[in-house]
Amino acid sequence: MKSETKPYKETLNLPVTRFEMKANLTEREPRMQERWREQDLYKQLRAARAGQSRKVLHDGPPYANGEIHMGTLLNKVLKDMVARSLSMFGHDSPYVPGWDCHGLPIEHKVVKDLGARAAHTSHADIRSLCRVEAMKWVDVQRSQFMRLGVLGDWFNPYLTLDPRYEAGIIDVLAQLVAEGYVERQLKPIHWCLSDRTALAEAELEYQESTTPSIFVNMLVKRGLPESLGVDGAVHAMIWTTTPWTLPANVAIAAHPDIEYAAVRYTPAGGGEPVQTILAVDLAAKVLARAGATDIVELGRCRGRALEHAVYSHPFLEREGRFVLANYVSVEDGTGLVHTAPGHGSEDFQTGMAYQLPVLSPVDESGRFTAEAPEWIQGQQVFAANKPIVEHIRASGHLVLEAPLSHSYPHCWRCKKPVIFRATEQWFIRVDHNRLRERTLEAIAQVRWIPEWGRTRIESMVSLRPDWCISRQRAWGVPIPALKCTGCGEQVLTAETLRHFRDLFRKEGSDSWFNRPAAEIVPDGLACPRCGKTEFEKEGDILDVWFESGASHRGVLASEFNLGYPAFMYLEGSDQHRGWFQSSILTAVGSTGRAPFETVLTHGFVVDDQGRKMSKSLGNYIAAEQATAKYGADVLRLYVSSMDYSDDVGMSERGVKEASESYRKIRNTFRYLLGNLEDYRDFDPATVDPLTLRAIDLYMLGKLNELVRDVRAAYERFEFYKVYQRIYQFCSVDLSSFYLDVLKDRLYAEARTGEKRRAAQFVLARLHDALARMLAPIIPHTAEEVWDYNKPGGGASVHLELFPEADPRFDDAARNQRWAQLLELRDKILVELEALRKSKQIGSAQEAKVTIHSDRLAATDLAGLLTEICIVSEVEIQAGHAGAEPRIAAERSAHAKCERCWNHRADVGQSAEHPTLCGRCVGVLVG
RNA sequence: GGGCGUAUAGCUCAGUUGGCUAGAGCGCACCCCUGAUAAGGGUGAGGUCCUGUGUUCGAAUCACAGUACGCCCA
């Protein structure tokens, strides 16, 4: 041991605490989470809030596939901050997490893994493999969410594959069926001819493929505008790369704003002149390719003028109509689009809008049925292209034929080209019973945060088509429709659905697939059309959006006893089209109101340049790794720091900056705790707040302002304001001002003296308030900090309420005075800096400040200024009347007190302690 | 191509009904301290308020037209 060079250091009250500066969150957080699990914090919180006003944030179920990413992290952390802050406002806010377990991606994965074996695997086996796959990811994601510190009923979540939940889905469907919303309609879907199966978008592979491309004239019968200037027979020229769809043609689509021309030309090889209509911009090109001569333009019109004109089909006894569609372009073709609602997605949309018939004379194997013209019946569609083209050529309708290479969808399994084929599907009729209008009315009743969410979902709902809720897949909840073996009637009634609802609740929806129809058909069921009592099961399942959209039944209104409607739904802004819409449509249809009072949306996670985050761009941050590296509280603090109403930019550098901020907050707590170590046994009630020093009262007033601002920000879910406000308070008001000023009092004054106790009184309040206010954002650290100084021995900060402002410390006039004082302080600090630059002083304690001011001369502010500038002496002298204070700083002429380091005139007056100032001598002698 | 949204210092955010040389914190640079020490303090430098046009005595703020980015459609 070296000899003691500073014996008086031992007499100071320097900070002492076991609260470590190094956060080491990676190890500390899991331990904290373990503790919360053991004490069952979630259950304790439920008990503590039992009977209070209930505000439920209803979790939108993430898809149980893959690890969580930054987007899921953002969403879950925001939800957690909402739920926790609601609890800290005193509400009873249970949080039941959920998972979306059915659906194509999981089925896809399972089938892919099976490879060739998939063909020999039973439906039931595929479903049980899917279940295993889904549950695997539920477990993975659960532990990842828990690692983030999200507080919820993690071991009693809702799963869309849970029989109780499935029953809820069918219950909603039953109600919708009872009120007539559900009906069967034809709709074109992707279809693989060789596998004889429906395909989803995700099961398509686009490949270059060569098909015919033909230009066809169709004879217009009536309804053309005069401006076209035509006389006699006139045609409309369409273009298609799928001649086999022509038998299903029922309309020609034009763009309302594109300009069309009527032209007369002599066909290649001579013959009678022909009149036809096509887009102005394409006419010259197309006619040149066709080898036409003597081309004369006769007149023009806008597409909208063609609407409702009538033409006759090129080879069927049928009339078709001109319709308008916005997807029509002049990229290629003729600007007039052959429209067959049974064979195309856009065609179908247009067909719905104009109530056109949906024709699809093609069977499961892609062969034309008896509804097609005799000369192609039984032929496979692709093979039928040739006779169809020849037929049109022979009748003189063909203008031009040329092979075309373009991207065409193929089956992901057999690699063969697919077709669009109309099949019967189940739909929810959006305009039945005014469902659309009533949904819009319900939307008006909801609070949307941000406000523009309302406009967004309104425009989507007012434009959306009927909702196709059936899918031809294996992994989902069946639509338990029964097909009469006698007449083929589909039986799907409220009664049969309630029967199957009860069956599913008992046995799960597997029972539909695994048990024979005869076993599960309701007793005594007879076909309403033919009276027969034998049925087959249909194989369709429900759209997964219907499943998750029905969570208001399965989760809010029943099993989990959360209450209907929910206080809030909180998801990314993509859910205006997704879950918010499927939820509100099913809810309005079945209960007449929205399932939520408030909908809060957040933006997407992008990189620091505002670009989408993707692995291929190299700007991707893996959520798991980031959590492992920086800790949950750092990421949570990062999330809290940004305004989520827009996209949030995240980057590795951003995370690092967040950990800097975290360290500042942590250190602020460390200082507070270090100076409160001996305060725990002290009874704060013995401090009369009115005896506190001016600066203490001022800080308590500042704390009041902080508490009010933070509460207001939490009320509006503006976490970035909470962060900003608290962080700047810690940094500016505390670290660089109050806590710095306090050092002399805390370290040098008598340990249990009134002056030090007064400071500790404020520190304790700061600690208490900051820990509570930060608890929703950095729950682990808030709890750790709470542990070190438990007022009242609370088991967890997360069972506490937010602090409230204490009006005893409000004083507007005082704040005004302090604002002036701090302004003066800033000016003094500039002078001190100049002194430092010229090497006359190092620390401020070596300085003496002289202020010349007429105004201040009459006051007794010298002492206060000495304190808040942490200098050794301030002298105020008279200055010119009305002039700004003039400030001079110099090195103090007094000796330095060896104990408190202030330069004081009274150093050396004690024989016993010749190097100490009077105050320090007093403290030591007692 | 359409609907909705965003754009202020390197970063995160302020900027009320158009009005002082556009603010804060962080970061950065330089300095100090060594009794919050893998801490703490001070000073300072950073902005074509996305671009353009217009309205106005005056525009980050209002209008129009663009650009970029995001979400959802097509």
mmCIF file with all atom_site columns, N, CA, C and O in Angstrom, chain A residues 2 13-14 19 389 605:
data_model
loop_
_atom_site.group_PDB
_atom_site.id
_atom_site.type_symbol
_atom_site.label_atom_id
_atom_site.label_alt_id
_atom_site.label_comp_id
_atom_site.label_asym_id
_atom_site.label_entity_id
_atom_site.label_seq_id
_atom_site.pdbx_PDB_ins_code
_atom_site.Cartn_x
_atom_site.Cartn_y
_atom_site.Cartn_z
_atom_site.occupancy
_atom_site.B_iso_or_equiv
_atom_site.pdbx_formal_charge
_atom_site.auth_seq_id
_atom_site.auth_comp_id
_atom_site.auth_asym_id
_atom_site.auth_atom_id
_atom_site.pdbx_PDB_model_num
ATOM 1  N N  . LYS A 1 2   ? 0.496   2.147   -0.893  1.00 0.00 ? 2   LYS A N  1
ATOM 2  C CA . LYS A 1 2   ? 1.200   3.425   -0.875  1.00 0.00 ? 2   LYS A CA 1
ATOM 3  C C  . LYS A 1 2   ? 0.647   4.293   0.248   1.00 0.00 ? 2   LYS A C  1
ATOM 4  O O  . LYS A 1 2   ? -0.456  4.087   0.719   1.00 0.00 ? 2   LYS A O  1
ATOM 5  N N  . ASN A 1 13  ? -18.532 11.802  1.410   1.00 0.00 ? 13  ASN A N  1
ATOM 6  C CA . ASN A 1 13  ? -19.595 10.819  1.159   1.00 0.00 ? 13  ASN A CA 1
ATOM 7  C C  . ASN A 1 13  ? -19.657 10.554  -0.338  1.00 0.00 ? 13  ASN A C  1
ATOM 8  O O  . ASN A 1 13  ? -20.550 11.018  -1.027  1.00 0.00 ? 13  ASN A O  1
ATOM 9  N N  . LEU A 1 14  ? -18.669 9.808   -0.816  1.00 0.00 ? 14  LEU A N  1
ATOM 10 C CA . LEU A 1 14  ? -18.650 9.553   -2.253  1.00 0.00 ? 14  LEU A CA 1
ATOM 11 C C  . LEU A 1 14  ? -19.685 8.479   -2.596  1.00 0.00 ? 14  LEU A C  1
ATOM 12 O O  . LEU A 1 14  ? -20.058 7.682   -1.744  1.00 0.00 ? 14  LEU A O  1
ATOM 13 N N  . PHE A 1 19  ? -24.924 -1.152  -8.152  1.00 0.00 ? 19  PHE A N  1
ATOM 14 C CA . PHE A 1 19  ? -25.549 -1.022  -9.475  1.00 0.00 ? 19  PHE A CA 1
ATOM 15 C C  . PHE A 1 19  ? -24.447 -0.744  -10.486 1.00 0.00 ? 19  PHE A C  1
ATOM 16 O O  . PHE A 1 19  ? -23.818 0.313   -10.448 1.00 0.00 ? 19  PHE A O  1
ATOM 17 N N  . VAL A 1 389 ? -57.845 -20.252 -84.386 1.00 0.00 ? 389 VAL A N  1
ATOM 18 C CA . VAL A 1 389 ? -57.230 -19.245 -85.246 1.00 0.00 ? 389 VAL A CA 1
ATOM 19 C C  . VAL A 1 389 ? -57.646 -19.487 -86.706 1.00 0.00 ? 389 VAL A C  1
ATOM 20 O O  . VAL A 1 389 ? -58.017 -18.562 -87.426 1.00 0.00 ? 389 VAL A O  1
ATOM 21 N N  . VAL A 1 605 ? -40.223 -0.919  -41.245 1.00 0.00 ? 605 VAL A N  1
ATOM 22 C CA . VAL A 1 605 ? -38.814 -0.760  -40.943 1.00 0.00 ? 605 VAL A CA 1
ATOM 23 C C  . VAL A 1 605 ? -38.048 -0.639  -42.255 1.00 0.00 ? 605 VAL A C  1
ATOM 24 O O  . VAL A 1 605 ? -38.145 -1.505  -43.122 1.00 0.00 ? 605 VAL A O  1
#
